[in-house]
CSV table of C-alpha atoms and ligand atoms in Angstrom, one decimal:
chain,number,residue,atom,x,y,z
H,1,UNK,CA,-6.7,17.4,-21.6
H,2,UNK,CA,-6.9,20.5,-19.2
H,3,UNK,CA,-10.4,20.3,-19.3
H,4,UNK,CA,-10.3,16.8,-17.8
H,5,UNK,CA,-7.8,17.5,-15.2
H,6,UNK,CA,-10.3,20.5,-14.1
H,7,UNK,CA,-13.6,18.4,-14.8
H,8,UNK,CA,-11.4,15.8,-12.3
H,9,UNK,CA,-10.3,18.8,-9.6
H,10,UNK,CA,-13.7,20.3,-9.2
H,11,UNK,CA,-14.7,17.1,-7.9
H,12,UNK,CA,-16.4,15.2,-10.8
H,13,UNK,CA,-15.9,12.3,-11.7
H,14,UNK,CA,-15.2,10.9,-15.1
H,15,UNK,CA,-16.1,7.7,-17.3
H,16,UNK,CA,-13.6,5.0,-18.5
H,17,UNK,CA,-13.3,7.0,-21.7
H,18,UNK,CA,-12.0,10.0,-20.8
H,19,UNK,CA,-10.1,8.4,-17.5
H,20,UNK,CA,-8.4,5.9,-21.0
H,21,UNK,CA,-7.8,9.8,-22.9
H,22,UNK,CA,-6.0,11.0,-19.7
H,23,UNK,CA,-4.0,8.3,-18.5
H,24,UNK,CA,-2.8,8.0,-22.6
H,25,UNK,CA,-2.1,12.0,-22.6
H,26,UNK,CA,0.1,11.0,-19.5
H,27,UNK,CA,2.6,8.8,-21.2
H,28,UNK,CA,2.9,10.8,-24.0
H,29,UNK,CA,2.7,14.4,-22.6
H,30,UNK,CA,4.4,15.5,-19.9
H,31,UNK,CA,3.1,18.5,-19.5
H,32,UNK,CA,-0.5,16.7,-19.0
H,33,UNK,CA,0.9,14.8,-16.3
H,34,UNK,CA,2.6,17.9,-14.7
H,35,UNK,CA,-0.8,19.5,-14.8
H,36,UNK,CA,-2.8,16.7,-13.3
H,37,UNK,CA,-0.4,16.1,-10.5
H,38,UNK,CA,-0.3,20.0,-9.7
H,39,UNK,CA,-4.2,19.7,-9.5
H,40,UNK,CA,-3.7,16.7,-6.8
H,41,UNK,CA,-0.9,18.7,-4.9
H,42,UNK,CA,-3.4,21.5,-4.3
H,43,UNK,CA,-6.3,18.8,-3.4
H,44,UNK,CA,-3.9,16.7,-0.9
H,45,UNK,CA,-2.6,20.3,0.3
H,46,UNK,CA,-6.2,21.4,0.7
H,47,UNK,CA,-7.0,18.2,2.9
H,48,UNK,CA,-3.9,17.7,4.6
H,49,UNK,CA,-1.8,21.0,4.6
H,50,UNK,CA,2.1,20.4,4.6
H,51,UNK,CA,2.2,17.3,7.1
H,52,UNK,CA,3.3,13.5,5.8
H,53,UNK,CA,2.0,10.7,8.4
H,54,UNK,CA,4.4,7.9,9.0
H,55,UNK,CA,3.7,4.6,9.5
H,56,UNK,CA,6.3,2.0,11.3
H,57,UNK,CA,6.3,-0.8,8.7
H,58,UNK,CA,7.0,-4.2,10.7
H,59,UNK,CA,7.3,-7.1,8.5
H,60,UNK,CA,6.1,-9.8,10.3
H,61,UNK,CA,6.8,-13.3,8.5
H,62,UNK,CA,7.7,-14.2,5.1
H,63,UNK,CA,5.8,-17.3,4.9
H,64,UNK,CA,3.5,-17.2,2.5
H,65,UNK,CA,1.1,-20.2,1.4
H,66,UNK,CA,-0.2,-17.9,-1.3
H,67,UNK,CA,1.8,-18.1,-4.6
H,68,UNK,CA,1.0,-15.0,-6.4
H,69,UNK,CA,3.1,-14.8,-9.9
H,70,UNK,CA,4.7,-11.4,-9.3
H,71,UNK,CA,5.9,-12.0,-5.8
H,72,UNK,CA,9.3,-13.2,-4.1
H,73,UNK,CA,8.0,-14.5,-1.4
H,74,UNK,CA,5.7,-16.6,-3.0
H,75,UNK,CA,5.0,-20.3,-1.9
H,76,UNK,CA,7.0,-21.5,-5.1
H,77,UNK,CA,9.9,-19.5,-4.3
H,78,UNK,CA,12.0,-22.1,-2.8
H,79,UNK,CA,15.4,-20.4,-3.3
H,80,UNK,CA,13.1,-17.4,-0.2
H,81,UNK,CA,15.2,-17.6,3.1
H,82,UNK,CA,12.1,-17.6,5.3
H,83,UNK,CA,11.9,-15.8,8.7
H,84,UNK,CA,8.9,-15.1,11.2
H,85,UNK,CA,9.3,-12.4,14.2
H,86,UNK,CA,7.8,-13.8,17.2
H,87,UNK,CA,5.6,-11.6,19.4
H,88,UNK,CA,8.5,-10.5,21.6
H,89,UNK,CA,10.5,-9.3,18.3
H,90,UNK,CA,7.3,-7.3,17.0
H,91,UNK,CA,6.9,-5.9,20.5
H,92,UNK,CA,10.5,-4.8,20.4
H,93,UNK,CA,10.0,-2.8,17.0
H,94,UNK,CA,6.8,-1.5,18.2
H,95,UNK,CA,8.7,-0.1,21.9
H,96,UNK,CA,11.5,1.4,19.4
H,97,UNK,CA,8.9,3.1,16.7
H,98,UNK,CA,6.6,4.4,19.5
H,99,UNK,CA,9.7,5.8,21.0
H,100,UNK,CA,10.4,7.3,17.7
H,101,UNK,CA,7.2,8.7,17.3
H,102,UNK,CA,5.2,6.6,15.8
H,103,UNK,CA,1.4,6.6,16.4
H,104,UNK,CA,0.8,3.8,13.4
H,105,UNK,CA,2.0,0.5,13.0
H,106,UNK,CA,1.6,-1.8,9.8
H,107,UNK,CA,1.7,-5.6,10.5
H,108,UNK,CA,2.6,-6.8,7.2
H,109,UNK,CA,3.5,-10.3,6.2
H,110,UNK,CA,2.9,-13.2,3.8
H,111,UNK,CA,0.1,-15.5,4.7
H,112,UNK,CA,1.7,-17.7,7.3
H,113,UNK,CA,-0.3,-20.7,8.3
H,114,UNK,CA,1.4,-20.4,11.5
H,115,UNK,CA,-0.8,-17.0,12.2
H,116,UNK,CA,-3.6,-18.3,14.2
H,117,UNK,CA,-6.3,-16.3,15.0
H,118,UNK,CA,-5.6,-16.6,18.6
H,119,UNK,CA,-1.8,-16.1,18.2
H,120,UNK,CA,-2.6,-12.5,16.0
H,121,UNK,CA,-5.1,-11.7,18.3
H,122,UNK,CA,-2.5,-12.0,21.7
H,123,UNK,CA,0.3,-9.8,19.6
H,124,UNK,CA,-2.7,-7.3,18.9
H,125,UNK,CA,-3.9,-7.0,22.4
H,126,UNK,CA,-0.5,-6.6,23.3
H,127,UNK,CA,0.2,-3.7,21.2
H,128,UNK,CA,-2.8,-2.2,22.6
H,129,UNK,CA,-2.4,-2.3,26.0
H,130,UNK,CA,1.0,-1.2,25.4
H,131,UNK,CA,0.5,1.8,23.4
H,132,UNK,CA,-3.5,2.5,23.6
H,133,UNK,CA,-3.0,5.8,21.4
H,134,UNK,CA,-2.0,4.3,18.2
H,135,UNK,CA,-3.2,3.2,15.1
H,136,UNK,CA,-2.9,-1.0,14.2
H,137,UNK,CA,-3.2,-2.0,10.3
H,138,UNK,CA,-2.9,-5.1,9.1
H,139,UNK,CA,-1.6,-6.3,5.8
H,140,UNK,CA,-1.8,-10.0,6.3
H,141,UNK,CA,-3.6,-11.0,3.0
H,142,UNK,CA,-6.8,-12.8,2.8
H,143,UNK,CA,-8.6,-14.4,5.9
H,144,UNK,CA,-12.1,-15.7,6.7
H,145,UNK,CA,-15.2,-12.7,8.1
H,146,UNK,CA,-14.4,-14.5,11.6
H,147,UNK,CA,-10.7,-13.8,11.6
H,148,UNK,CA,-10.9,-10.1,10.1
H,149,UNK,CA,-13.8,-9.6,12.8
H,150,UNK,CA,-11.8,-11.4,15.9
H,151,UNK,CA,-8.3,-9.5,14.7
H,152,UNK,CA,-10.9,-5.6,14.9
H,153,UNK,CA,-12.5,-7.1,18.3
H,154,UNK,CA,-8.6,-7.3,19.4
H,155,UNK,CA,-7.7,-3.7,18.6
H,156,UNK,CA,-6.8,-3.4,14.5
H,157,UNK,CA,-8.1,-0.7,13.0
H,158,UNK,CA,-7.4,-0.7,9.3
H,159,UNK,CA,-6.4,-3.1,6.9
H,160,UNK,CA,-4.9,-3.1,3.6
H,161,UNK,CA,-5.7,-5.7,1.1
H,162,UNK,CA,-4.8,-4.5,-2.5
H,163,UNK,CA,-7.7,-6.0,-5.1
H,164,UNK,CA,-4.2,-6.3,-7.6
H,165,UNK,CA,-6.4,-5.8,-10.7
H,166,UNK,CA,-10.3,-5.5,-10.8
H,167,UNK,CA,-10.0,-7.6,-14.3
H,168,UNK,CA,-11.4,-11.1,-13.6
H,169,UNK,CA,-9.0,-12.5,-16.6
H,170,UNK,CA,-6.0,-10.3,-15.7
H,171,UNK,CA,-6.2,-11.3,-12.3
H,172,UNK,CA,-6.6,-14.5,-12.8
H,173,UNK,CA,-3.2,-14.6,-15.2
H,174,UNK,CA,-1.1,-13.5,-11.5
H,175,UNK,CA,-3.0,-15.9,-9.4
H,176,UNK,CA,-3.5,-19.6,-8.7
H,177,UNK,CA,-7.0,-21.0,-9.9
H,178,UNK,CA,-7.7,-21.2,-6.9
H,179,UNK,CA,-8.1,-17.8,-6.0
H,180,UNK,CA,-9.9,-15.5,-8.0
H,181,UNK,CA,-10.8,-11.6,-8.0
H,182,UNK,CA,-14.3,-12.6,-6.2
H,183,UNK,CA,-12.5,-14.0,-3.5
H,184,UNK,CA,-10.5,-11.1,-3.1
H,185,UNK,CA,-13.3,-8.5,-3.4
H,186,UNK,CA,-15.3,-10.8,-0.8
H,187,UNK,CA,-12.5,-10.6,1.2
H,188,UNK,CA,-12.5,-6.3,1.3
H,189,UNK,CA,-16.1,-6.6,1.3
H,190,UNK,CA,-16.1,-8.3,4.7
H,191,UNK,CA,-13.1,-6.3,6.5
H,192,UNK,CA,-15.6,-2.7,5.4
H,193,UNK,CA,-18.3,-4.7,7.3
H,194,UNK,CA,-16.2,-5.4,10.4
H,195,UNK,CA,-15.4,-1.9,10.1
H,196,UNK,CA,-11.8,-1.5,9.0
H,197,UNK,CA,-10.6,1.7,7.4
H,198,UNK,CA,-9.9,-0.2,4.5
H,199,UNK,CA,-7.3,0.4,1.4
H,200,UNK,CA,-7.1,-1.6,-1.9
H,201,UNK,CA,-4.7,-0.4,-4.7
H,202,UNK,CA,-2.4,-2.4,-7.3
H,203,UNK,CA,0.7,-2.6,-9.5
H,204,UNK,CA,1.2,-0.4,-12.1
H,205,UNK,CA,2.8,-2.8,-15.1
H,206,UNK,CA,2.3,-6.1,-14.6
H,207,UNK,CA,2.7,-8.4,-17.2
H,208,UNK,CA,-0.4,-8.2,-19.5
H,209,UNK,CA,-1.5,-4.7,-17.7
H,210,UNK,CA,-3.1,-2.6,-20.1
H,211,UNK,CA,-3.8,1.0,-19.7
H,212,UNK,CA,-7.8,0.1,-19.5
H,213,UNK,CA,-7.1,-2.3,-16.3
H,214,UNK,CA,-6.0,0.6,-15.0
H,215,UNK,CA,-9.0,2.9,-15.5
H,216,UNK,CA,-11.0,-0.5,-14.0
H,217,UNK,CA,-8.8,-0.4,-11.4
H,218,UNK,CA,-9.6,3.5,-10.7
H,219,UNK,CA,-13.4,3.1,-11.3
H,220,UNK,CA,-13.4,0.4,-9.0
H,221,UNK,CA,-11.7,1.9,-5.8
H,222,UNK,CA,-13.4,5.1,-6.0
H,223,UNK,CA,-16.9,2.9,-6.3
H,224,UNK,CA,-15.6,0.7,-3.4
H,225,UNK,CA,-14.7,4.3,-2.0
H,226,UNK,CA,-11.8,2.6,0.2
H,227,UNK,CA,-10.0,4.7,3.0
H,228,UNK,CA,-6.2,4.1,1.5
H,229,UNK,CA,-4.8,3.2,-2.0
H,230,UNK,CA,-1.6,1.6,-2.3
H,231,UNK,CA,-0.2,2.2,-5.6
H,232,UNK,CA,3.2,0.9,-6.7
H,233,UNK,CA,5.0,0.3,-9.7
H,234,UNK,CA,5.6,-3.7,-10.8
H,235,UNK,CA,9.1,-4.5,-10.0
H,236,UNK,CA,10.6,-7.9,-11.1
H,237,UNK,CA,12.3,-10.6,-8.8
H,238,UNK,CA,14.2,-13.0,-10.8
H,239,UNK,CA,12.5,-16.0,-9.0
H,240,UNK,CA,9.2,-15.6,-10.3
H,241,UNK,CA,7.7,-16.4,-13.1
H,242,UNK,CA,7.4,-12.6,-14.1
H,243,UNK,CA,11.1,-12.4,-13.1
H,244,UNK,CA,12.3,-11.2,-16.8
H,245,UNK,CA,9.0,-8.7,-17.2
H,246,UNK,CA,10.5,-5.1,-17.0
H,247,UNK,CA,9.6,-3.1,-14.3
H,248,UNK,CA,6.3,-0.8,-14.4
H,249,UNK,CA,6.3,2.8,-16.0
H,250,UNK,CA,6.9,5.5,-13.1
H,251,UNK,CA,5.1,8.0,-15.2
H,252,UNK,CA,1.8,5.9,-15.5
H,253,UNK,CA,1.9,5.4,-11.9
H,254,UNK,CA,2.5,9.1,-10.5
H,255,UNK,CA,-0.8,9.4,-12.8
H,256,UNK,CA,-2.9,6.9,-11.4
H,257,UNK,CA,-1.6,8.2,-7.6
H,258,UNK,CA,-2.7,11.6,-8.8
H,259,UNK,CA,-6.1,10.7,-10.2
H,260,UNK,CA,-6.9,8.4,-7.3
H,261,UNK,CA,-6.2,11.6,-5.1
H,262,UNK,CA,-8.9,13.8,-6.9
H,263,UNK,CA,-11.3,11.0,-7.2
H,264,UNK,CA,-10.6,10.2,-3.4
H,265,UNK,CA,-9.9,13.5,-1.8
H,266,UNK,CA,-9.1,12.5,1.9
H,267,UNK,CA,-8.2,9.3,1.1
H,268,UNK,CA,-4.5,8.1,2.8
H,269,UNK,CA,-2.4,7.5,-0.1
H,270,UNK,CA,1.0,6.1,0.3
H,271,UNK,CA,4.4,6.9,-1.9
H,272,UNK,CA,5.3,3.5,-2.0
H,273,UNK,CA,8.4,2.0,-0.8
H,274,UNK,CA,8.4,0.3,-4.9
H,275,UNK,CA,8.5,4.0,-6.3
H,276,UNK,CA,11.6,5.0,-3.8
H,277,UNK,CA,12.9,1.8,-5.1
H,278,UNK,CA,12.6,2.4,-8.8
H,279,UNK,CA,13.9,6.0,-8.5
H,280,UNK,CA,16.1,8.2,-6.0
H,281,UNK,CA,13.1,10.7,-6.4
H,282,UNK,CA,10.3,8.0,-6.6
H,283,UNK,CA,9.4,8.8,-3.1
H,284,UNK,CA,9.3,12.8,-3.3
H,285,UNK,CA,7.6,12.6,-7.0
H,286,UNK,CA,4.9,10.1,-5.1
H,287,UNK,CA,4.3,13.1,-2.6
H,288,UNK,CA,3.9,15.8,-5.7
H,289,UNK,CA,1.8,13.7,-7.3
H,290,UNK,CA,-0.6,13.4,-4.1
H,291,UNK,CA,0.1,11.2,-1.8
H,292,UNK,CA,0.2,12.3,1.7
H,293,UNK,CA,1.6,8.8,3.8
H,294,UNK,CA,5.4,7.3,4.0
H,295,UNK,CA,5.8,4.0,5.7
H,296,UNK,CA,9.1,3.5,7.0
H,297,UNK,CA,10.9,0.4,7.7
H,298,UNK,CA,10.9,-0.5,11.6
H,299,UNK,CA,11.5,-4.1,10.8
H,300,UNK,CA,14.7,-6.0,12.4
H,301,UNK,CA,17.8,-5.4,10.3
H,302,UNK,CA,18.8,-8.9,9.9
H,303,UNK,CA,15.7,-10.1,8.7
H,304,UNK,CA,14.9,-6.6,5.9
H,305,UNK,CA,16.8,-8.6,3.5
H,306,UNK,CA,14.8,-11.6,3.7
H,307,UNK,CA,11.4,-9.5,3.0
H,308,UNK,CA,12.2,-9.7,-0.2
H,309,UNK,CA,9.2,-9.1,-2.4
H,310,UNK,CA,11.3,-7.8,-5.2
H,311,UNK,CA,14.7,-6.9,-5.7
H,312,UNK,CA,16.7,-4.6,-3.9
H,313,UNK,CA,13.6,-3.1,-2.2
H,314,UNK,CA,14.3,0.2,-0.2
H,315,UNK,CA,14.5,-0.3,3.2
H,316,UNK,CA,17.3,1.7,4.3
H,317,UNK,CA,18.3,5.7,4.6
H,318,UNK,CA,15.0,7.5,4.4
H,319,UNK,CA,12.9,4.5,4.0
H,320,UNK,CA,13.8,3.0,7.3
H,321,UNK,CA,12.5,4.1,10.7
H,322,UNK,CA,15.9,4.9,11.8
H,323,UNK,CA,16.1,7.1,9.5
H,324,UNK,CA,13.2,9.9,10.3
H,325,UNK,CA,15.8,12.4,10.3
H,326,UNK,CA,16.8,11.7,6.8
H,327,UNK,CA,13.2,11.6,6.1
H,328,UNK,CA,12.1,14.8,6.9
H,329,UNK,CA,15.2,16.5,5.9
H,330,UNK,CA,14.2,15.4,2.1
H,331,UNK,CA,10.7,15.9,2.7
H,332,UNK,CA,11.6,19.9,3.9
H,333,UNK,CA,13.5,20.3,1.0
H,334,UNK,CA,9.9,19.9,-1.2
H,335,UNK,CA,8.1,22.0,1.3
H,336,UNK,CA,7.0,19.2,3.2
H,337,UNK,CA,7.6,17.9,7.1
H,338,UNK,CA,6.7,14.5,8.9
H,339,UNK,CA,3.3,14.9,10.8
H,340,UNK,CA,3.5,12.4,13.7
H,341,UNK,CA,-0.4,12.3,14.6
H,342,UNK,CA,-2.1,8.8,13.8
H,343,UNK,CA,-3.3,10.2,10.7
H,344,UNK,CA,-6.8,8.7,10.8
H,345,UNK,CA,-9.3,9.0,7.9
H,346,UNK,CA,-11.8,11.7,8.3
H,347,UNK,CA,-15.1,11.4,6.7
Q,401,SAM,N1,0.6,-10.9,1.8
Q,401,SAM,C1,-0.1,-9.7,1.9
Q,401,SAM,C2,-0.9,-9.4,0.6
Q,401,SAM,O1,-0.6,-9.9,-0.4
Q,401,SAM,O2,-1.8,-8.5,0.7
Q,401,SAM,C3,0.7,-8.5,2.3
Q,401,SAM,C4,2.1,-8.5,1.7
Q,401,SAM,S1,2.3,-8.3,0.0
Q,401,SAM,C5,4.0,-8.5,-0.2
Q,401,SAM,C6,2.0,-6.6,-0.2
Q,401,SAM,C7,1.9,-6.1,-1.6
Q,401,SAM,O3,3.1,-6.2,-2.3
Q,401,SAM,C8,0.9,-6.8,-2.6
Q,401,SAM,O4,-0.4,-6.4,-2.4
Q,401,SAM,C9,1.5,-6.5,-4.0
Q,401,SAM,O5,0.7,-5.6,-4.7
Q,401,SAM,C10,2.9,-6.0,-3.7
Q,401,SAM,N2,3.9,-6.7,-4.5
Q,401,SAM,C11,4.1,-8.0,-4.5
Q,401,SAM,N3,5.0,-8.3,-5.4
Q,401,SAM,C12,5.4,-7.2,-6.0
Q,401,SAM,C13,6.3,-6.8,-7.0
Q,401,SAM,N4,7.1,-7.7,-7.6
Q,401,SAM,N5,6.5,-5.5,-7.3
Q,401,SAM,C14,5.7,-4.6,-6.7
Q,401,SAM,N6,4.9,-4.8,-5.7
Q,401,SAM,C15,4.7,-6.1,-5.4
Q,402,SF4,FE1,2.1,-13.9,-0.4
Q,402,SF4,FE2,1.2,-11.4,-0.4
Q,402,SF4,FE3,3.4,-12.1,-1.9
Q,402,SF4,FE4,0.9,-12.9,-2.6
Q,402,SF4,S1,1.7,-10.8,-2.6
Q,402,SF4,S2,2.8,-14.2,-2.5
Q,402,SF4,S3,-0.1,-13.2,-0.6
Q,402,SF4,S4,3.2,-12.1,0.3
């Protein structure tokens, strides 16, 4: 097992086989895992030094016409209280997080027919003109080539479509027939041409997830070699059809975090608001396992609740913008601080 994690930290790469052998020796070893996320501290140290970048998380609508199994706010979902900002209200959270610091916002939302092209693009240019230093991402879920290139024209810079599982048949078993993994890998296809930094990533335990999804999953993202990886564990919400599944092994996913930040070295890799669900320490174990982002919550209070994509998800304390101060406090106590720069990828 060492001699993976080194083969992996002295920047080679490794086949499905031996990514299967290490992601097993995981579970069942902790002292593997504690070794392979010590070699992806050291890597994300080396790249990043001691500095976290925040993102202001603004949660735009939770309208969704796509009905993914595993979501809450899924079209099915008709017990979802449904709320959309309007362009004044994401202004607002963008005045208060620029005046917090923040040189990165996320626009993140369910896809809401009422999100014209035209209507993004106005709410984009806004932001811009506003506040021409910072970074835009969008997380607004799958879109035509014309949109994803008149939403860049605008002023967006990255955006963050996670493929969910790089099986065709697993995918297919959390999404409608009518939208397959080619779709979805068409769709990140076309956002790299219109040239977004880009980030894919997935659950970790979803309902028929096996442990060689995953090393797809890995193989696939460092092929795609995307600028981000999001990388959560599955949480349940009762109103889903995966609402009784249990929830998905933190272990497994401080692995997959780690081995996507040796495979990816400068890549911007979240600790996901799901692991600081799951776990008081989900969010620092997410940083010592090699992720080097945070996004806090700058959405609305009265509408947090109502983003509901599982239950109880963090967006309070040190997981909302209003608390930075919180933040870095727990981040200082693991040697880390909040680094306020826009945090771009470098090639
Ligand atoms: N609608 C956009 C999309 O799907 O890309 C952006 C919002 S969506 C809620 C963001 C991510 O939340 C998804 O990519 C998915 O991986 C994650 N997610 C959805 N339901 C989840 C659950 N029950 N547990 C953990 N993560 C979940
Ligand atoms: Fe909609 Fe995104 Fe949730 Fe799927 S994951 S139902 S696209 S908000």
């Amino acid at each position: 097992m060492r001699e993976l994690v080194e083969h992996l930290a002295s920047g080679h790469k490794l086949d499905a086989q031996n990514l299967n052998t290490l992601l097993h020796g995981c579970v069942e070893d902790g002292d593997v895992l504690q070794l392979l996320r010590e070699s992806a501290v050291r890597t994300a140290r080396e790249q990043f030094g001691l500095g976290i970048y925040v993102r202001g998380l603004v949660e735009v609508s939770s309208y969704c016409r796509a009905d993914c199994m595993y979501c809450g706010l899924r079209r099915s979902n008709r017990s979802a209280e449904r709320y959309r900002l309007t362009a004044d209200e994401i202004l607002e959270c963008c005045k208060e997080g620029y005046a917090l610091g923040f040189r990165t916002f996320v626009l993140q939302g369910g896809e809401d027919g009422t999100h014209s092209d035209a209507w993004l693009e106005e709410v984009i240019c806004r932001i811009r003109s506003n506040y021409p230093d910072v970074a835009i991402t969008l997380s607004l879920g799958e879109r035509s080539e014309e949109s994803y290139a008149r939403l860049r024209r605008a002023g967006a810079n990255r955006y963050l479509l996670r493929h969910e599982s790089a099986d065709s048949e697993l995918y297919a078993s959390l999404h409608p027939a009518s939208r397959g993994l080619e779709h979805r890998l068409a769709c990140i296809e076309a956002l790299k041409r219109c040239g977004y930094q880009v980030g894919m990533g997935m659950m970790i335990g979803v309902k028929g997830q096996r442990i060689d999804h995953i090393v797809k999953d890995i193989l696939l993202m460092s092929e795609y070699d995307c600028e981000m990886v999001g990388i959560g564990p599955f949480i349940p919400h009762g109103a889903t059809p995966l609402g009784s599944e249990p929830a998905g092994d933190i272990r497994l996913t401080l692995a997959t975090v780690a081995i996507m930040r040796l495979l990816l070295p400068k890549a911007l890799i979240p600790s996901t608001t799901a692991l600081a669900t799951l776990s008081p320490e989900g969010r620092n174990a997410g940083i010592l396992s090699g992720a080097n982002v945070v996004m806090p919550n700058l959405s609305p209070s009265d509408v947090r609740k109502k983003y509901a994509i599982y239950e109880n998800k963090a967006s309070w304390g040190s997981e909302a913008a209003e608390g930075l101060a919180a933040l870095d406090r727990e981040l200082r106590a693991i040697g880390y601080h909040i680094d306020f720069s826009r945090g771009d990828y470098i090639k």
